[in-house]
């Protein structure tokens, strides 16, 4: 006899089978005078009690909870998460994620970069709509909302389209991307193809994604493991990616370069103490910054500051090298 109270199967389970299927496609959507580039597009699972510490992105990350429970801190405000909720973390929004101690939490994630891209051939109505939507997107409140317009099924439809490769599947996936964006805004504001979609250069993509994440979070105690986790890779795999792109610039060197660029900017244009600059830019101590700086630049931070600020006084137009 069938148990009529049995739980229905999880509709998104199939997305675990090829978790990076959609991320292997180089998905770019022309939308009015904007271009939407897909960075991450997948279903993931947080085991009970798992924590993703505070971090931010320079891009837009859409989060949906199809199953389980947990909590999120947006800025400094905590919110409970449960099945059916969504939230957006836009550029620069610090956020913390945590699964319930007793229950796993699944998350559908769409991570995109949206950049202005003038298109003289754009439909004027679509361009106007895209502009209005971007204004609303950038003004969404920092709190979860119910997925009342059912954006979550768009993930499954995109996955199924990518799996089947039926005619029009690339267009269908792009349509689902725009659908997720629109349905998120609305939640807050009341035959086989003969050619393959363009495949992403996974080495270049993963390297670029890792570096961008490092540039957004370098001031924290960033570790190789932290960045690898964001790409669902092991530390060894990510280290190999850095080595393959440039054998002379492993993860530690790239992170050091990012921090040194920021230090140089502050030395050229500001008057903060070396101790304060070291603290702000992710160096453990001023002494360590001094050692690294002298080794890499050939002079001390203080000498660099005097030299560069003297040059600026002679020619104020030379703000940067």
Short mmCIF file of C-alpha atoms in Angstrom, two decimals:
data_model
loop_
_atom_site.label_atom_id
_atom_site.label_comp_id
_atom_site.label_asym_id
_atom_site.label_seq_id
_atom_site.Cartn_x
_atom_site.Cartn_y
_atom_site.Cartn_z
CA UNK A 1 0.00 0.00 0.00
CA UNK A 2 1.37 3.40 -0.97
CA UNK A 3 2.12 5.75 1.90
CA UNK A 4 0.38 8.96 0.93
CA UNK A 5 2.44 10.85 3.50
CA UNK A 6 5.80 9.86 1.96
CA UNK A 7 8.05 12.74 0.99
CA UNK A 8 8.12 13.53 -2.69
CA UNK A 9 11.50 13.06 -4.41
CA UNK A 10 13.87 16.02 -4.54
CA UNK A 11 13.32 17.47 -8.04
CA UNK A 12 16.86 18.88 -8.33
CA UNK A 13 18.70 15.68 -7.38
CA UNK A 14 19.75 15.08 -10.99
CA UNK A 15 21.81 18.29 -10.91
CA UNK A 16 24.32 16.63 -8.57
CA UNK A 17 25.25 14.12 -11.29
CA UNK A 18 27.09 16.66 -13.46
CA UNK A 19 27.47 19.52 -11.02
CA UNK A 20 29.60 21.68 -13.36
CA UNK A 21 27.69 20.96 -16.58
CA UNK A 22 26.45 24.54 -16.94
CA UNK A 23 29.74 26.08 -15.84
CA UNK A 24 31.57 24.38 -18.71
CA UNK A 25 29.57 26.48 -21.15
CA UNK A 26 30.79 29.98 -21.94
CA UNK A 27 27.44 31.66 -21.32
CA UNK A 28 27.18 35.34 -22.22
CA UNK A 29 23.82 37.10 -22.52
CA UNK A 30 23.42 40.39 -24.37
CA UNK A 31 20.64 42.24 -22.56
CA UNK A 32 19.91 45.76 -23.71
CA UNK A 33 23.09 47.72 -23.14
CA UNK A 34 24.44 45.16 -20.68
CA UNK A 35 26.25 41.86 -20.94
CA UNK A 36 25.60 39.11 -18.41
CA UNK A 37 28.49 36.65 -18.09
CA UNK A 38 27.84 33.48 -16.10
CA UNK A 39 30.58 32.56 -13.62
CA UNK A 40 28.92 29.86 -11.48
CA UNK A 41 25.65 28.02 -12.18
CA UNK A 42 25.07 24.90 -10.09
CA UNK A 43 23.45 23.05 -7.20
CA UNK A 44 25.60 22.53 -4.12
CA UNK A 45 25.04 21.07 -0.67
CA UNK A 46 26.24 22.27 2.72
CA UNK A 47 26.65 19.43 5.20
CA UNK A 48 25.14 20.02 8.68
CA UNK A 49 27.01 22.74 10.51
CA UNK A 50 29.15 23.78 7.56
CA UNK A 51 30.24 27.42 7.61
CA UNK A 52 31.30 29.67 4.75
CA UNK A 53 32.95 32.60 6.51
CA UNK A 54 32.49 36.26 5.67
CA UNK A 55 33.47 37.12 2.12
CA UNK A 56 32.31 39.30 -0.74
CA UNK A 57 32.42 39.44 -4.52
CA UNK A 58 32.75 42.21 -7.08
CA UNK A 59 29.83 40.62 -8.94
CA UNK A 60 26.26 39.38 -8.34
CA UNK A 61 25.49 36.07 -6.62
CA UNK A 62 21.91 34.75 -6.51
CA UNK A 63 21.21 32.19 -3.77
CA UNK A 64 18.18 29.88 -3.56
CA UNK A 65 17.36 27.28 -0.89
CA UNK A 66 15.44 24.32 -2.42
CA UNK A 67 15.92 22.04 0.61
CA UNK A 68 17.22 22.16 4.17
CA UNK A 69 17.85 25.02 6.56
CA UNK A 70 20.55 27.32 7.85
CA UNK A 71 21.22 30.98 8.22
CA UNK A 72 22.91 33.87 6.43
CA UNK A 73 24.40 37.10 7.71
CA UNK A 74 24.07 39.95 5.22
CA UNK A 75 26.27 42.82 6.28
CA UNK A 76 25.73 42.60 10.03
CA UNK A 77 22.14 41.31 10.01
CA UNK A 78 21.47 37.56 10.54
CA UNK A 79 18.52 35.82 8.87
CA UNK A 80 17.24 32.24 9.10
CA UNK A 81 17.12 30.25 5.86
CA UNK A 82 14.66 27.54 4.96
CA UNK A 83 13.22 25.82 1.92
CA UNK A 84 11.77 28.26 -0.61
CA UNK A 85 13.84 31.32 0.27
CA UNK A 86 16.18 33.33 -1.95
CA UNK A 87 18.57 36.22 -1.45
CA UNK A 88 21.04 38.25 -3.49
CA UNK A 89 24.56 39.31 -2.59
CA UNK A 90 25.63 42.11 -4.90
CA UNK A 91 29.06 43.69 -5.40
CA UNK A 92 30.85 44.36 -2.13
CA UNK A 93 28.18 42.80 0.12
CA UNK A 94 29.88 40.92 2.95
CA UNK A 95 28.02 37.71 3.76
CA UNK A 96 28.35 34.62 5.93
CA UNK A 97 26.57 31.30 5.31
CA UNK A 98 25.94 28.44 7.69
CA UNK A 99 23.99 25.19 7.43
CA UNK A 100 21.76 24.08 10.29
CA UNK A 101 23.72 22.00 12.85
CA UNK A 102 21.32 19.08 12.40
CA UNK A 103 20.30 19.38 8.74
CA UNK A 104 22.12 19.76 5.46
CA UNK A 105 21.25 22.79 3.35
CA UNK A 106 21.13 22.68 -0.44
CA UNK A 107 21.70 25.82 -2.47
CA UNK A 108 21.08 26.70 -6.11
CA UNK A 109 23.64 29.33 -7.03
CA UNK A 110 23.84 31.66 -10.02
CA UNK A 111 26.91 33.90 -9.98
CA UNK A 112 27.14 36.47 -12.76
CA UNK A 113 29.11 39.50 -13.81
CA UNK A 114 26.91 42.23 -15.33
CA UNK A 115 28.79 44.93 -17.22
CA UNK A 116 27.64 47.87 -19.38
CA UNK A 117 28.07 47.04 -23.07
CA UNK A 118 26.71 49.54 -25.57
CA UNK A 119 24.81 47.74 -28.30
CA UNK A 120 23.65 49.97 -31.18
CA UNK A 121 21.45 47.11 -32.42
CA UNK A 122 19.65 46.66 -29.08
CA UNK A 123 15.87 46.77 -29.10
CA UNK A 124 14.98 50.10 -27.42
CA UNK A 125 12.23 48.50 -25.34
CA UNK A 126 14.51 45.76 -24.09
CA UNK A 127 17.23 48.32 -23.38
CA UNK A 128 14.85 50.43 -21.31
CA UNK A 129 13.61 47.37 -19.43
CA UNK A 130 17.15 46.17 -18.77
CA UNK A 131 18.11 49.57 -17.40
CA UNK A 132 15.11 49.65 -15.08
CA UNK A 133 15.80 46.11 -13.89
CA UNK A 134 19.44 46.92 -13.15
CA UNK A 135 18.37 49.91 -11.07
CA UNK A 136 16.01 47.69 -9.10
CA UNK A 137 18.61 44.93 -8.79
CA UNK A 138 21.11 47.33 -7.25
CA UNK A 139 18.49 48.57 -4.79
CA UNK A 140 17.18 45.21 -3.52
CA UNK A 141 17.00 45.01 0.28
CA UNK A 142 19.57 42.89 2.10
CA UNK A 143 17.18 40.22 3.35
CA UNK A 144 15.86 36.87 2.10
CA UNK A 145 12.51 36.66 0.31
CA UNK A 146 10.16 33.87 -0.72
CA UNK A 147 10.67 32.52 -4.22
CA UNK A 148 7.08 33.40 -5.06
CA UNK A 149 7.69 33.59 -8.81
CA UNK A 150 9.45 30.21 -8.94
CA UNK A 151 12.91 31.12 -10.10
CA UNK A 152 14.29 27.81 -8.80
CA UNK A 153 12.79 25.67 -11.57
CA UNK A 154 14.80 27.78 -14.04
CA UNK A 155 17.94 26.06 -12.73
CA UNK A 156 16.55 22.62 -13.48
CA UNK A 157 15.30 23.71 -16.90
CA UNK A 158 18.72 25.13 -17.74
CA UNK A 159 20.42 21.93 -16.58
CA UNK A 160 18.05 19.73 -18.56
CA UNK A 161 18.58 21.92 -21.62
CA UNK A 162 22.35 21.60 -21.30
CA UNK A 163 22.08 17.85 -20.78
CA UNK A 164 19.80 17.21 -23.76
CA UNK A 165 21.54 19.54 -26.23
CA UNK A 166 18.34 19.75 -28.23
CA UNK A 167 18.06 22.46 -30.84
CA UNK A 168 17.95 25.88 -29.17
CA UNK A 169 19.44 24.66 -25.89
CA UNK A 170 22.01 27.48 -25.61
CA UNK A 171 19.31 30.10 -26.18
CA UNK A 172 17.13 28.30 -23.63
CA UNK A 173 19.88 28.41 -21.01
CA UNK A 174 20.40 32.13 -21.59
CA UNK A 175 16.66 32.65 -21.27
CA UNK A 176 16.70 30.83 -17.92
CA UNK A 177 19.53 33.08 -16.72
CA UNK A 178 17.51 36.20 -17.48
CA UNK A 179 14.45 34.51 -15.98
CA UNK A 180 16.26 33.93 -12.69
CA UNK A 181 17.32 37.56 -12.59
CA UNK A 182 13.83 38.87 -13.35
CA UNK A 183 12.04 36.49 -10.95
CA UNK A 184 14.43 37.50 -8.19
CA UNK A 185 13.65 41.18 -8.71
CA UNK A 186 9.93 40.38 -8.85
CA UNK A 187 10.16 38.50 -5.54
CA UNK A 188 11.06 41.75 -3.84
CA UNK A 189 9.19 44.14 -6.14
CA UNK A 190 5.75 43.45 -5.57
CA UNK A 191 15.80 18.04 -32.90
CA UNK A 192 19.61 17.86 -31.73
CA UNK A 193 22.03 20.62 -32.57
CA UNK A 194 24.84 19.88 -34.98
CA UNK A 195 27.17 22.34 -33.27
CA UNK A 196 28.23 22.55 -29.66
CA UNK A 197 27.91 25.68 -27.55
CA UNK A 198 31.27 27.40 -27.03
CA UNK A 199 33.22 25.61 -24.36
CA UNK A 200 35.03 27.60 -21.76
CA UNK A 201 38.79 27.41 -21.39
CA UNK A 202 38.51 25.90 -17.91
CA UNK A 203 42.12 26.62 -16.98
CA UNK A 204 41.84 30.32 -17.84
CA UNK A 205 38.35 30.57 -16.31
CA UNK A 206 39.32 28.98 -13.01
CA UNK A 207 42.49 31.04 -12.81
CA UNK A 208 40.62 34.29 -13.51
CA UNK A 209 37.87 33.40 -11.02
CA UNK A 210 40.45 32.58 -8.35
CA UNK A 211 42.36 35.83 -8.90
CA UNK A 212 39.18 37.92 -8.83
CA UNK A 213 38.13 36.26 -5.58
CA UNK A 214 41.59 36.95 -4.16
CA UNK A 215 41.39 40.60 -5.22
CA UNK A 216 38.03 40.94 -3.44
CA UNK A 217 39.16 39.21 -0.22
CA UNK A 218 42.94 39.65 -0.01
CA UNK A 219 42.79 41.78 3.15
CA UNK A 220 41.60 38.77 5.15
CA UNK A 221 43.75 35.81 6.13
CA UNK A 222 43.14 34.22 2.75
CA UNK A 223 44.42 30.67 2.26
CA UNK A 224 44.79 28.47 -0.78
CA UNK A 225 42.14 26.18 0.72
CA UNK A 226 39.61 29.04 0.94
CA UNK A 227 39.91 29.92 -2.73
CA UNK A 228 39.93 26.27 -3.83
CA UNK A 229 36.68 25.69 -1.94
CA UNK A 230 34.96 28.48 -3.88
CA UNK A 231 35.80 26.61 -7.10
CA UNK A 232 34.96 23.15 -5.68
CA UNK A 233 38.56 22.10 -6.22
CA UNK A 234 41.21 20.61 -3.98
CA UNK A 235 44.13 22.76 -2.89
CA UNK A 236 46.45 20.66 -5.03
CA UNK A 237 44.26 21.16 -8.11
CA UNK A 238 44.19 24.93 -7.66
CA UNK A 239 47.92 25.11 -7.06
CA UNK A 240 48.42 23.18 -10.31
CA UNK A 241 46.24 25.71 -12.15
CA UNK A 242 48.45 28.57 -10.95
CA UNK A 243 51.56 26.64 -11.93
CA UNK A 244 50.19 25.85 -15.40
CA UNK A 245 49.29 29.48 -16.09
CA UNK A 246 52.62 30.87 -14.87
CA UNK A 247 55.22 28.60 -13.20
CA UNK A 248 56.89 31.65 -11.65
CA UNK A 249 53.72 32.90 -9.95
CA UNK A 250 52.20 30.33 -7.58
CA UNK A 251 49.22 31.18 -5.39
CA UNK A 252 51.37 32.76 -2.69
CA UNK A 253 53.16 35.01 -5.18
CA UNK A 254 49.92 36.19 -6.82
CA UNK A 255 48.42 36.98 -3.42
CA UNK A 256 51.57 38.82 -2.45
CA UNK A 257 51.46 40.82 -5.70
CA UNK A 258 47.85 41.85 -5.05
CA UNK A 259 48.69 43.01 -1.54
CA UNK A 260 51.83 44.84 -2.64
CA UNK A 261 49.93 46.75 -5.34
CA UNK A 262 47.49 47.94 -2.69
CA UNK A 263 50.35 48.87 -0.36
CA UNK A 264 52.07 50.86 -3.11
CA UNK A 265 48.85 52.76 -3.84
CA UNK A 266 48.52 53.73 -0.18
CA UNK A 267 52.18 54.73 0.08
CA UNK A 268 51.98 56.92 -3.03
CA UNK A 269 48.82 58.78 -2.11
CA UNK A 270 48.34 58.60 1.67
CA UNK A 271 49.94 59.25 5.04
CA UNK A 272 48.90 56.17 7.01
CA UNK A 273 51.59 54.55 9.11
CA UNK A 274 53.34 51.46 7.79
CA UNK A 275 51.83 49.50 10.69
CA UNK A 276 48.31 50.56 9.70
CA UNK A 277 48.89 49.82 6.01
CA UNK A 278 50.17 46.35 6.88
CA UNK A 279 47.04 45.72 8.94
CA UNK A 280 44.67 46.98 6.23
CA UNK A 281 46.29 45.09 3.36
CA UNK A 282 46.56 41.63 4.89
CA UNK A 283 50.16 41.50 6.15
CA UNK A 284 50.55 39.88 9.56
CA UNK A 285 52.96 42.53 10.87
CA UNK A 286 54.67 45.71 9.74
CA UNK A 287 58.00 43.91 10.05
CA UNK A 288 56.86 41.21 7.63
CA UNK A 289 55.60 43.85 5.19
CA UNK A 290 58.95 45.63 5.43
CA UNK A 291 60.83 42.39 4.67
CA UNK A 292 58.63 41.47 1.71
CA UNK A 293 58.61 45.01 0.32
CA UNK A 294 62.38 45.41 0.46
CA UNK A 295 62.90 41.99 -1.12
CA UNK A 296 60.47 42.68 -3.97
CA UNK A 297 60.97 46.42 -4.53
CA UNK A 298 64.61 46.82 -3.53
CA UNK A 299 63.84 49.67 -1.12
CA UNK A 300 61.94 50.10 2.12
CA UNK A 301 58.28 51.24 2.23
CA UNK A 302 59.33 54.57 3.76
CA UNK A 303 61.84 55.32 1.01
CA UNK A 304 59.29 54.30 -1.64
CA UNK A 305 56.75 56.69 -0.12
CA UNK A 306 59.15 59.65 -0.03
CA UNK A 307 60.28 59.02 -3.60
CA UNK A 308 56.81 58.64 -5.09
CA UNK A 309 55.24 61.51 -3.18
CA UNK A 310 58.13 63.74 -4.21
CA UNK A 311 57.48 62.80 -7.84
CA UNK A 312 53.78 63.60 -7.42
CA UNK A 313 54.57 67.03 -6.02
CA UNK A 314 56.72 67.75 -9.07
CA UNK A 315 54.08 66.47 -11.50
CA UNK A 316 50.60 66.05 -9.91
CA UNK A 317 49.26 64.57 -13.17
CA UNK A 318 51.32 61.43 -12.61
CA UNK A 319 48.92 59.84 -10.16
CA UNK A 320 49.90 56.32 -11.11
CA UNK A 321 52.77 54.62 -12.80
#
